[in-house]
Tab-separated table of C-alpha atoms in Angstrom:
chain	number	residue	atom	x	y	z
M	135	MET	CA	-29.482	123.719	-22.705
M	136	ARG	CA	-26.067	122.525	-22.379
M	137	LEU	CA	-27.383	119.522	-19.977
M	138	VAL	CA	-30.202	118.034	-22.620
M	139	VAL	CA	-27.487	119.011	-25.007
M	140	GLY	CA	-24.829	116.458	-23.380
M	141	LEU	CA	-27.052	114.218	-22.164
M	142	ALA	CA	-28.741	112.732	-25.244
M	143	VAL	CA	-24.794	113.251	-26.833
M	144	GLY	CA	-24.106	110.489	-24.212
M	145	LEU	CA	-27.408	108.740	-25.116
M	146	PHE	CA	-26.710	108.484	-28.428
M	147	ILE	CA	-22.893	106.799	-27.924
M	148	SER	CA	-24.012	104.626	-25.214
M	149	ILE	CA	-26.705	103.451	-28.041
M	150	THR	CA	-24.041	103.300	-30.584
M	151	ALA	CA	-21.524	102.018	-28.370
M	152	THR	CA	-23.405	98.693	-27.845
M	153	ALA	CA	-24.547	98.446	-31.884
M	154	PHE	CA	-23.504	95.497	-33.828
M	155	GLU	CA	-22.642	95.751	-37.480
M	156	THR	CA	-24.158	93.830	-40.792
M	157	GLY	CA	-21.157	91.815	-41.846
M	158	LYS	CA	-19.553	90.915	-38.447
M	159	PRO	CA	-19.796	88.268	-36.092
M	160	ALA	CA	-23.688	88.373	-34.563
M	161	PRO	CA	-24.257	88.346	-30.964
M	162	PRO	CA	-24.880	84.850	-29.713
M	163	VAL	CA	-27.647	83.816	-28.942
M	164	ALA	CA	-28.660	80.010	-27.064
M	165	ALA	CA	-32.350	79.330	-24.723
M	166	LYS	CA	-34.039	76.134	-24.006
M	167	LEU	CA	-37.039	76.075	-26.688
M	168	LEU	CA	-40.686	74.894	-25.970
M	169	ASN	CA	-39.577	71.805	-26.383
M	170	GLY	CA	-37.593	71.271	-24.106
M	171	GLU	CA	-34.447	71.104	-26.781
M	172	GLN	CA	-31.657	73.733	-26.462
M	173	PHE	CA	-30.379	76.094	-29.187
M	174	SER	CA	-27.232	78.248	-29.563
M	175	LEU	CA	-26.169	80.363	-32.439
M	176	GLU	CA	-22.953	78.534	-31.887
M	177	SER	CA	-24.212	74.946	-32.593
M	178	ALA	CA	-25.950	76.297	-35.952
M	179	LYS	CA	-23.177	77.054	-37.640
M	180	GLY	CA	-23.520	75.955	-41.212
M	181	GLN	CA	-26.864	76.727	-41.397
M	182	VAL	CA	-28.548	79.876	-41.857
M	183	VAL	CA	-30.748	81.418	-38.821
M	184	VAL	CA	-33.504	84.042	-38.320
M	185	ILE	CA	-34.349	84.550	-35.235
M	186	ASN	CA	-37.391	86.110	-34.896
M	187	PHE	CA	-38.737	88.465	-31.789
M	188	TRP	CA	-41.792	88.572	-31.101
M	189	ALA	CA	-45.049	88.382	-28.323
M	190	THR	CA	-48.526	87.100	-28.312
M	191	TRP	CA	-50.140	90.125	-27.638
M	192	CYS	CA	-48.641	91.989	-30.996
M	193	ALA	CA	-50.520	92.265	-33.448
M	194	PRO	CA	-47.877	92.970	-36.594
M	195	CYS	CA	-46.547	89.738	-35.201
M	196	ARG	CA	-48.745	87.424	-35.289
M	197	LYS	CA	-49.450	89.086	-39.390
M	198	GLU	CA	-45.836	87.870	-40.136
M	199	MET	CA	-46.156	84.890	-38.558
M	200	PRO	CA	-47.304	82.736	-41.418
M	201	ALA	CA	-44.623	84.110	-43.852
M	202	LEU	CA	-42.151	82.709	-41.779
M	203	GLU	CA	-43.780	79.435	-41.434
M	204	ALA	CA	-43.949	79.526	-45.272
M	205	TYR	CA	-40.580	80.557	-45.914
M	206	TYR	CA	-39.140	77.982	-43.148
M	207	ARG	CA	-41.255	74.994	-44.656
M	208	LYS	CA	-40.484	75.993	-48.345
M	209	HIS	CA	-36.553	76.417	-47.447
M	210	ARG	CA	-35.841	74.068	-44.138
M	211	ASP	CA	-33.960	71.390	-46.533
M	212	ALA	CA	-31.834	73.613	-47.513
M	213	GLY	CA	-30.122	74.492	-44.248
M	214	LEU	CA	-32.690	77.185	-42.793
M	215	LYS	CA	-33.598	77.539	-38.646
M	216	VAL	CA	-36.049	79.644	-37.380
M	217	ILE	CA	-36.233	80.545	-33.809
M	218	ALA	CA	-38.558	82.491	-32.394
M	219	ILE	CA	-38.428	84.139	-28.727
M	220	SER	CA	-41.388	85.303	-27.013
M	221	MET	CA	-41.402	88.559	-25.116
M	222	ASP	CA	-44.261	87.629	-23.803
M	223	SER	CA	-43.927	88.010	-19.991
M	224	GLY	CA	-46.752	87.207	-17.529
M	225	ILE	CA	-48.020	84.646	-19.872
M	226	SER	CA	-47.311	80.965	-19.065
M	227	GLN	CA	-45.151	78.992	-21.966
M	228	ALA	CA	-48.416	77.056	-22.022
M	229	ASN	CA	-50.299	79.928	-23.771
M	230	VAL	CA	-47.053	80.453	-25.620
M	231	ARG	CA	-46.729	76.889	-26.642
M	232	GLU	CA	-50.303	76.549	-27.936
M	233	PHE	CA	-50.279	79.387	-29.800
M	234	MET	CA	-47.052	77.968	-31.641
M	235	THR	CA	-48.950	74.535	-32.466
M	236	ASP	CA	-49.950	76.313	-35.927
M	237	TYR	CA	-46.029	76.837	-36.851
M	238	SER	CA	-43.125	73.993	-37.143
M	239	PHE	CA	-40.421	76.194	-35.954
M	240	PRO	CA	-38.955	75.901	-32.283
M	241	ALA	CA	-39.700	79.073	-29.828
M	242	ALA	CA	-38.993	80.417	-27.240
M	243	MET	CA	-39.654	82.137	-24.043
M	244	GLN	CA	-37.361	85.334	-23.087
M	245	ARG	CA	-36.849	83.977	-19.938
M	246	ASP	CA	-34.871	80.512	-21.718
M	247	ALA	CA	-32.945	82.401	-23.514
M	248	ASP	CA	-29.829	84.577	-23.444
M	249	PHE	CA	-29.919	87.352	-26.202
M	250	SER	CA	-28.083	90.220	-24.129
M	251	GLY	CA	-25.721	90.679	-27.295
M	252	TYR	CA	-28.214	92.631	-28.884
M	253	GLY	CA	-28.891	94.890	-26.702
M	254	LYS	CA	-32.343	95.817	-25.117
M	255	ILE	CA	-34.964	94.600	-27.685
M	256	TRP	CA	-37.329	97.748	-27.307
M	257	ARG	CA	-39.598	96.835	-30.381
M	258	ILE	CA	-41.114	93.785	-31.886
M	259	PRO	CA	-41.244	91.903	-34.236
M	260	LEU	CA	-38.010	92.254	-34.693
M	261	THR	CA	-36.323	89.704	-36.648
M	262	PHE	CA	-32.026	88.922	-37.203
M	263	VAL	CA	-30.658	86.876	-40.221
M	264	ILE	CA	-26.925	85.322	-39.646
M	265	ASP	CA	-25.077	83.323	-42.156
M	266	ARG	CA	-23.796	79.339	-42.437
M	267	LYS	CA	-20.834	80.764	-41.122
M	268	GLY	CA	-22.442	83.118	-37.824
M	269	ILE	CA	-22.222	86.768	-40.049
M	270	LEU	CA	-25.020	88.829	-38.782
M	271	ARG	CA	-26.822	89.554	-42.393
M	272	ARG	CA	-30.004	91.082	-41.181
M	273	ASP	CA	-29.667	93.641	-38.218
M	274	GLY	CA	-33.788	93.777	-37.556
M	275	PHE	CA	-32.627	97.007	-35.979
M	276	ALA	CA	-32.122	98.699	-39.170
M	277	GLU	CA	-35.128	97.601	-40.795
M	278	GLU	CA	-38.465	98.268	-40.788
M	279	ALA	CA	-40.111	96.464	-38.020
M	280	GLY	CA	-42.084	93.465	-39.752
M	281	ILE	CA	-40.852	90.969	-42.462
M	282	ASP	CA	-42.803	89.249	-44.842
M	283	GLU	CA	-42.043	86.716	-47.502
M	284	ALA	CA	-40.853	88.538	-50.314
M	285	ASP	CA	-37.710	90.296	-47.739
M	286	LEU	CA	-37.283	86.771	-46.643
M	287	GLU	CA	-36.869	85.463	-50.425
M	288	LYS	CA	-34.317	88.274	-51.059
M	289	THR	CA	-32.553	88.350	-47.971
M	290	VAL	CA	-31.984	84.556	-46.994
M	291	THR	CA	-32.403	82.989	-50.463
M	292	PRO	CA	-29.216	84.012	-51.296
M	293	LEU	CA	-28.012	82.631	-48.241
M	294	LEU	CA	-28.998	79.496	-48.481
M	295	ARG	CA	-27.938	79.332	-51.897
M	296	ALA	CA	-24.122	80.176	-51.033
M	297	LYS	CA	-22.246	77.457	-49.588
């Protein structure tokens, strides 16, 4: 029994030791986008960034993509960046690119991205929001999976208004 409790405590400590906090600087993200351009959270300072981890096979991910698109189209001129990082493995970049033709925000493949500061992405969809100063404002792990346009309005719109 002590061994089980010890292992559970050790696992909890290792998970929380690598955790990051809302209100603190967001871990870095860098990616080669599907269109060949480079993205980095550092270069996006001054903009509000929504990072969405998803996959083509994930039904909840496909359900929230239209909400991300609608919100992005409505607010992109206000300094909003949305980046979708596909967690697909075993699917070609061409297939992901084809899926993304319905969406105007950029996407990257996990294999072409460095988001190691976010730890193991063990569930999707997963959405993080970073303000104009690079501060994490929505921790996807701490929120319910999935995001809709109302959530985006509540969480992101005030950040867009703050200059």
